[in-house]
Short mmCIF file of C-alpha atoms in Angstrom, two decimals:
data_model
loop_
_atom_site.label_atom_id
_atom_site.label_comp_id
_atom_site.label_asym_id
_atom_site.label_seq_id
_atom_site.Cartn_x
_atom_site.Cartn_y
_atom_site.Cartn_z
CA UNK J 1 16.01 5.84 2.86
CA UNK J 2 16.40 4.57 5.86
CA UNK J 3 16.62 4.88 10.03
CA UNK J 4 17.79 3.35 12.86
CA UNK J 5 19.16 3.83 16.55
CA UNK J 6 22.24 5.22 17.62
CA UNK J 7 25.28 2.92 15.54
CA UNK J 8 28.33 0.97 17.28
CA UNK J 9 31.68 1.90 15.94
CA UNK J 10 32.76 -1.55 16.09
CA UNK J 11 29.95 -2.55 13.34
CA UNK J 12 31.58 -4.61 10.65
CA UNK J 13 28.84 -6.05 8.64
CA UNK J 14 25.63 -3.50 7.57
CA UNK J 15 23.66 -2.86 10.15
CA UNK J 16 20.02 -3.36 8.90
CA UNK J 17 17.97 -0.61 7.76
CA UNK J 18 15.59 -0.26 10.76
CA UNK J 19 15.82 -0.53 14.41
CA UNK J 20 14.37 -3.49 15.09
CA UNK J 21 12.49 -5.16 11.44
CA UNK J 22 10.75 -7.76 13.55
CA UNK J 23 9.78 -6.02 17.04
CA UNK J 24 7.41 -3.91 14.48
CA UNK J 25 4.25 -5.70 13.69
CA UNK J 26 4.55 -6.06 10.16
CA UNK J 27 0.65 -3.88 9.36
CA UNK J 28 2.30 -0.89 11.02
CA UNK J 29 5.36 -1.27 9.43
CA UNK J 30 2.98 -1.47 6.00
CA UNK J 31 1.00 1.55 6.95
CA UNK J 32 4.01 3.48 7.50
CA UNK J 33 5.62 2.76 3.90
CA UNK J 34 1.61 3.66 2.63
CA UNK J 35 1.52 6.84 4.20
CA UNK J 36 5.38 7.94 3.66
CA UNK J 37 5.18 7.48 0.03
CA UNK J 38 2.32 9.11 -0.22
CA UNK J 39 3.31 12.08 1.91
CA UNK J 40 6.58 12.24 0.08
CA UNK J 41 4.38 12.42 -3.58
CA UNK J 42 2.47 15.05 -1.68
CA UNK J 43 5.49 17.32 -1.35
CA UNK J 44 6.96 16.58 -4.81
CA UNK J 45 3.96 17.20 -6.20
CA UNK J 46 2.35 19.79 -4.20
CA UNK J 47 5.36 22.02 -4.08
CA UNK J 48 5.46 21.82 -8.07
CA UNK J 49 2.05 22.96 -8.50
CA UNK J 50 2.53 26.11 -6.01
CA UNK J 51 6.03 26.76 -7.14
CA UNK J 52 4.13 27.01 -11.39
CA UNK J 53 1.38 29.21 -9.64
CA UNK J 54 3.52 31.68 -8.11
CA UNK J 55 6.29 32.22 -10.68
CA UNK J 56 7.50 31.36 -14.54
CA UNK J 57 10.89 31.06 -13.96
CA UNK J 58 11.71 27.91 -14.53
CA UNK J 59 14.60 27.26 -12.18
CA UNK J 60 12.94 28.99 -9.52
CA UNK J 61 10.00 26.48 -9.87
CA UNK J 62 13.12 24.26 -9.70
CA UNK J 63 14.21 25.59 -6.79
CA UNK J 64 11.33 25.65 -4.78
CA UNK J 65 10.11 21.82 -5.65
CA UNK J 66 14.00 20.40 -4.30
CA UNK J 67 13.48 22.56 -1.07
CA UNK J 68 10.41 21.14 -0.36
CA UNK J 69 11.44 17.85 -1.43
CA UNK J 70 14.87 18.17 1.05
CA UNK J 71 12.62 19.14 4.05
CA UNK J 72 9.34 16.70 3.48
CA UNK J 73 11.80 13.93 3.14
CA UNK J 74 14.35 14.48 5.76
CA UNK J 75 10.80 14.78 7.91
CA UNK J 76 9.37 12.14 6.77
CA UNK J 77 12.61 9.57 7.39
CA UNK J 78 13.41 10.58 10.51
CA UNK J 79 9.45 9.87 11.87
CA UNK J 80 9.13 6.53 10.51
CA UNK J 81 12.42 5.18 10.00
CA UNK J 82 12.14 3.27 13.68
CA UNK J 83 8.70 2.01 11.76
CA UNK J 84 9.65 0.34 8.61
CA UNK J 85 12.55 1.67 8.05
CA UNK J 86 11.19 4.73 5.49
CA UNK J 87 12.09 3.04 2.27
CA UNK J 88 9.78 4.29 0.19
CA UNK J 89 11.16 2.81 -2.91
CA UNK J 90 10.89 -0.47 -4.21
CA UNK J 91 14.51 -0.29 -5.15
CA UNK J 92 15.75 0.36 -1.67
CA UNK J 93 13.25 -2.56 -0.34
CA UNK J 94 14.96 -5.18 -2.92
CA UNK J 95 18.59 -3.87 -2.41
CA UNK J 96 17.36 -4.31 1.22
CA UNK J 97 16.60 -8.24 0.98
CA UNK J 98 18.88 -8.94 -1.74
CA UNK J 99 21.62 -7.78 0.59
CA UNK J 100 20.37 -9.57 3.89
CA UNK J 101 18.87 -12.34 1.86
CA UNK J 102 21.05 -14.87 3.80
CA UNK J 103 20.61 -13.59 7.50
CA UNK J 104 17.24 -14.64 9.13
CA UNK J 105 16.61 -11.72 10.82
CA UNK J 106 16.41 -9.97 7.70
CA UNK J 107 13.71 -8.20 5.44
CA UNK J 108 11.70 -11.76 4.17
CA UNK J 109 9.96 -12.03 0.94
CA UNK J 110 6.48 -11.60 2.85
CA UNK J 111 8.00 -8.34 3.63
CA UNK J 112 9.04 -7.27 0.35
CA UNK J 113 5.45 -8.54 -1.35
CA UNK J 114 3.65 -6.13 1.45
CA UNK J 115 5.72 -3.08 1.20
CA UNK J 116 6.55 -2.76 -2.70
CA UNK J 117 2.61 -2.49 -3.48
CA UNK J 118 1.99 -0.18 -0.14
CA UNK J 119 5.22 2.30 -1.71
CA UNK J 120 3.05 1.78 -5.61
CA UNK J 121 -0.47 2.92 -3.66
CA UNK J 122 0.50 5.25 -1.42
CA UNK J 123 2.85 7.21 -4.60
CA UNK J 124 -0.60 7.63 -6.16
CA UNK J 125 -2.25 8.50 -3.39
CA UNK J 126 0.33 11.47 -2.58
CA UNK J 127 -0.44 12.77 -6.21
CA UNK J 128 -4.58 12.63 -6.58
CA UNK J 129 -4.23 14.25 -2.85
CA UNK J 130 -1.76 16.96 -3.88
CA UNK J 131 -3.95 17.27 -6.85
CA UNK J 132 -7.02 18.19 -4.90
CA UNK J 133 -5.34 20.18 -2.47
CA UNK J 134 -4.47 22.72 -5.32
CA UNK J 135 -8.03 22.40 -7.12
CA UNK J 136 -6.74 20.10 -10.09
CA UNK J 137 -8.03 17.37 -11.80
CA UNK J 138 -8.05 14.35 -9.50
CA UNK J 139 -5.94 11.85 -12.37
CA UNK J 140 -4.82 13.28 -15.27
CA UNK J 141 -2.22 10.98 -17.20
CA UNK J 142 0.81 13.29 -17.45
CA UNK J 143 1.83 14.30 -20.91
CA UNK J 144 5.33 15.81 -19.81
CA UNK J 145 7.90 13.18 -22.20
CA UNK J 146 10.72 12.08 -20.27
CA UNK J 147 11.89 9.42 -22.52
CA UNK J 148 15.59 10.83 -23.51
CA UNK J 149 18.56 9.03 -23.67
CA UNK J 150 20.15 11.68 -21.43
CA UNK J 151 17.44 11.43 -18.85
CA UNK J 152 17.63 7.78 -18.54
CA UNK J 153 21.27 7.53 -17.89
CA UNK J 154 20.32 10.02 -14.88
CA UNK J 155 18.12 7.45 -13.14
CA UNK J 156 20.95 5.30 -13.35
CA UNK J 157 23.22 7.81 -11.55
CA UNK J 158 20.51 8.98 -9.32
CA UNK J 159 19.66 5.90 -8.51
CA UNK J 160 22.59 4.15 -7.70
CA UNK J 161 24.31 7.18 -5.59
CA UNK J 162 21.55 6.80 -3.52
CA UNK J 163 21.64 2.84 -2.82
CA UNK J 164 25.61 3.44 -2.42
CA UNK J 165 24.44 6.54 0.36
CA UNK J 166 22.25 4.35 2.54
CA UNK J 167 24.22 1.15 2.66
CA UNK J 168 27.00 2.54 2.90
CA UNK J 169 25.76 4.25 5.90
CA UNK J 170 24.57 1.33 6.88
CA UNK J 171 28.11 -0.63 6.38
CA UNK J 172 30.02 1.81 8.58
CA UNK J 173 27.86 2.40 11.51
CA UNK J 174 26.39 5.40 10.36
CA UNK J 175 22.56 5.01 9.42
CA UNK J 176 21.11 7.74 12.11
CA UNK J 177 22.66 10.51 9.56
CA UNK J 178 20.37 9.39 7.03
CA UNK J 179 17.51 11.76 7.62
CA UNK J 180 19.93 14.55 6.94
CA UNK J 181 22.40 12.29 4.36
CA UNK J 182 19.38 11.24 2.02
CA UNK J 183 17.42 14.16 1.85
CA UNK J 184 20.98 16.18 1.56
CA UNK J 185 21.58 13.82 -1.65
CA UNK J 186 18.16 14.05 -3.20
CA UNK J 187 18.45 17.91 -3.20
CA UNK J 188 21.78 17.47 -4.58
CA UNK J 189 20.48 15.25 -7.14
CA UNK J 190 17.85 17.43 -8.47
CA UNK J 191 20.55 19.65 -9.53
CA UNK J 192 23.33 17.43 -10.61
CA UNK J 193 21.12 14.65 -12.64
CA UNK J 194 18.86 15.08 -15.60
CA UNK J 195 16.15 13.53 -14.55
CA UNK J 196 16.24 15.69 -11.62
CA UNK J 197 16.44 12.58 -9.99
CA UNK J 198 13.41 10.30 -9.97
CA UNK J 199 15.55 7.28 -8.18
CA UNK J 200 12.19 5.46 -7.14
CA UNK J 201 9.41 3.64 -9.21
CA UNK J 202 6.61 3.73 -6.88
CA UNK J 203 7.17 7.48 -6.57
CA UNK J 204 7.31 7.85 -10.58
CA UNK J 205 4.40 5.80 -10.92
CA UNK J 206 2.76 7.79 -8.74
CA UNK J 207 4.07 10.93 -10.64
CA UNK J 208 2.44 9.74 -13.84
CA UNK J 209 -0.73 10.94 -12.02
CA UNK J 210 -0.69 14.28 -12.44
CA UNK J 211 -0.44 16.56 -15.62
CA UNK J 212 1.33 19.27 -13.27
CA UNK J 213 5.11 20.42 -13.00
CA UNK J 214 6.41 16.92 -11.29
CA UNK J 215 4.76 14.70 -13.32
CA UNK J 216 5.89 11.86 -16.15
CA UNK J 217 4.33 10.72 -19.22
CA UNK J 218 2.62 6.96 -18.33
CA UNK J 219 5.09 6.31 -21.83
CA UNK J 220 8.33 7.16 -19.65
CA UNK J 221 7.38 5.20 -17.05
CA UNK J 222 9.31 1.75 -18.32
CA UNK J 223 12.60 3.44 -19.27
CA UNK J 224 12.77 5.03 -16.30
CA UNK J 225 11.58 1.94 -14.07
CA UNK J 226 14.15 -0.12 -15.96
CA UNK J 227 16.93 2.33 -15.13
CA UNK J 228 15.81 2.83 -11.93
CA UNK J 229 16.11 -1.17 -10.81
CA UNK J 230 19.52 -1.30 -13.19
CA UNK J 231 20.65 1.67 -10.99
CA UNK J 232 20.11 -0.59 -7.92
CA UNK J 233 22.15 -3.41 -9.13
CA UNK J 234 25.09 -0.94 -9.57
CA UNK J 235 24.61 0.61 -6.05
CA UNK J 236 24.82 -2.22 -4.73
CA UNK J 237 27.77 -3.59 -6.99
CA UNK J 238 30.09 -0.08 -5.81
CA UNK J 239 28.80 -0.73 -1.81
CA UNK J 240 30.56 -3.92 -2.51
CA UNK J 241 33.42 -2.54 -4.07
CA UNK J 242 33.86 0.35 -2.02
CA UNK J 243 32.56 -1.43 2.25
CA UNK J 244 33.98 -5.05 1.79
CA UNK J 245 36.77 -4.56 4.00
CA UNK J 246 34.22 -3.66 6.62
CA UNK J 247 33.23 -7.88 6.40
CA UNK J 248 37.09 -8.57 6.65
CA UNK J 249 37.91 -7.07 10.10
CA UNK J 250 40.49 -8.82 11.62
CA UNK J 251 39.10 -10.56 14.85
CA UNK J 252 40.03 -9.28 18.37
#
């Protein structure tokens, strides 16, 4: 989920996920992963618990948690995109170096190391804050099961739609849709997945957290993490696919 300045329509090759990686001190580009991720939890979370207080229809509740989710993260990409790039997923950080691993102004392993446990603290964060902003208890391990065959094969799909999304946005010049394009798909996905489309470890570990209507059994959490990262490796496998003529442009 990712940012960056206006694209060139000559791009060939992906254009990387934020403005500028390395004209951003790397602690501000830390804080803003931190405080993203947990912002985003907030709304996941925070929206459940209102949307459970004020009705018992269950799609409604549904309804309300995607809405909030659309806006909070369309919000929250378009602020600090420029910053870090607004990954706030592990899975979008390593499809991020795995994919630029060979250019040298690309995300770095230092990188990854910092942000990936900055996504993981600020996902629980985002849930004990929601928590007390509704009067719950602080941490209470979720007991909501999400261990289903079913479910799992929709944190594949969920998951690797939206790897395909951003770097494919990326690949053909298009990244400065993506506060609209992700949070468009993640909406989408709530609907169209099982899962209601997790797509994002540090945000399901976070998730775990809280015994409200968002969260996850601490028992689901390695299914889900599993098909989260295999959902990566086939996001990336279709951008392949689907953008490598954008690498084979004939020279002018």
């Amino acid at each position: 989920m990712s940012a960056t300045d206006e694209a060139r329509p000559e791009v060939t090759e992906a254009e990387p996920l934020a403005a500028e990686p390395s004209a951003v001190p790397l602690p501000n580009r830390v804080a803003a992963e931190l405080v993203g991720t947990a912002a985003l939890v907030a709304v996941v979370v925070g929206s459940g618990i209102q949307a459970t207080e004020l009705t018992t229809d269950v799609g409604l509740q549904l309804l309300a948690n995607s809405l909030a989710t659309v806006f909070g993260l369309g919000v929250l990409v378009l602020l600090l995109g420029p910053v870090s790039g607004a990954h706030f997923n592990p899975v979008v950080t390593l499809a991020e170096w795995w994919s630029g691993r060979k250019d040298p102004k690309g995300l770095g392993g230092r990188e990854v190391a910092a942000y990936v446990p900055a996504q993981i603290a600020g996902a629980i964060g985002g849930a004990i804050l929601a928590d007390a902003m509704f009067g719950e208890q602080l941490v209470k391990w979720s007991t909501h099961d999400r261990s289903a065959g079913h479910l799992l094969l929709g944190e594949v799909v969920a998951t690797a739609g939206l790897v395909l999304l951003i770097f494919g946005l990326a690949k053909t010049g298009h990244l400065r849709f993506a506060p609209v394009a992700v949070a468009s798909y993640i909406g989408s996905a709530y609907w169209f997945t099982s899962s209601t489309s997790f797509a994002n470890p540090a945000v399901s570990i976070g998730r775990a957290f809280t015994d409200t209507f968002a969260g996850i059994a601490p028992s689901s959490l390695p299914g889900f993490i599993g098909m989260q990262l295999i959902g990566g490796i086939v996001g990336l496998a279709l951008v392949a696919l689907i953008f490598t003529h954008r690498a084979k442009a004939p020279a002018k």
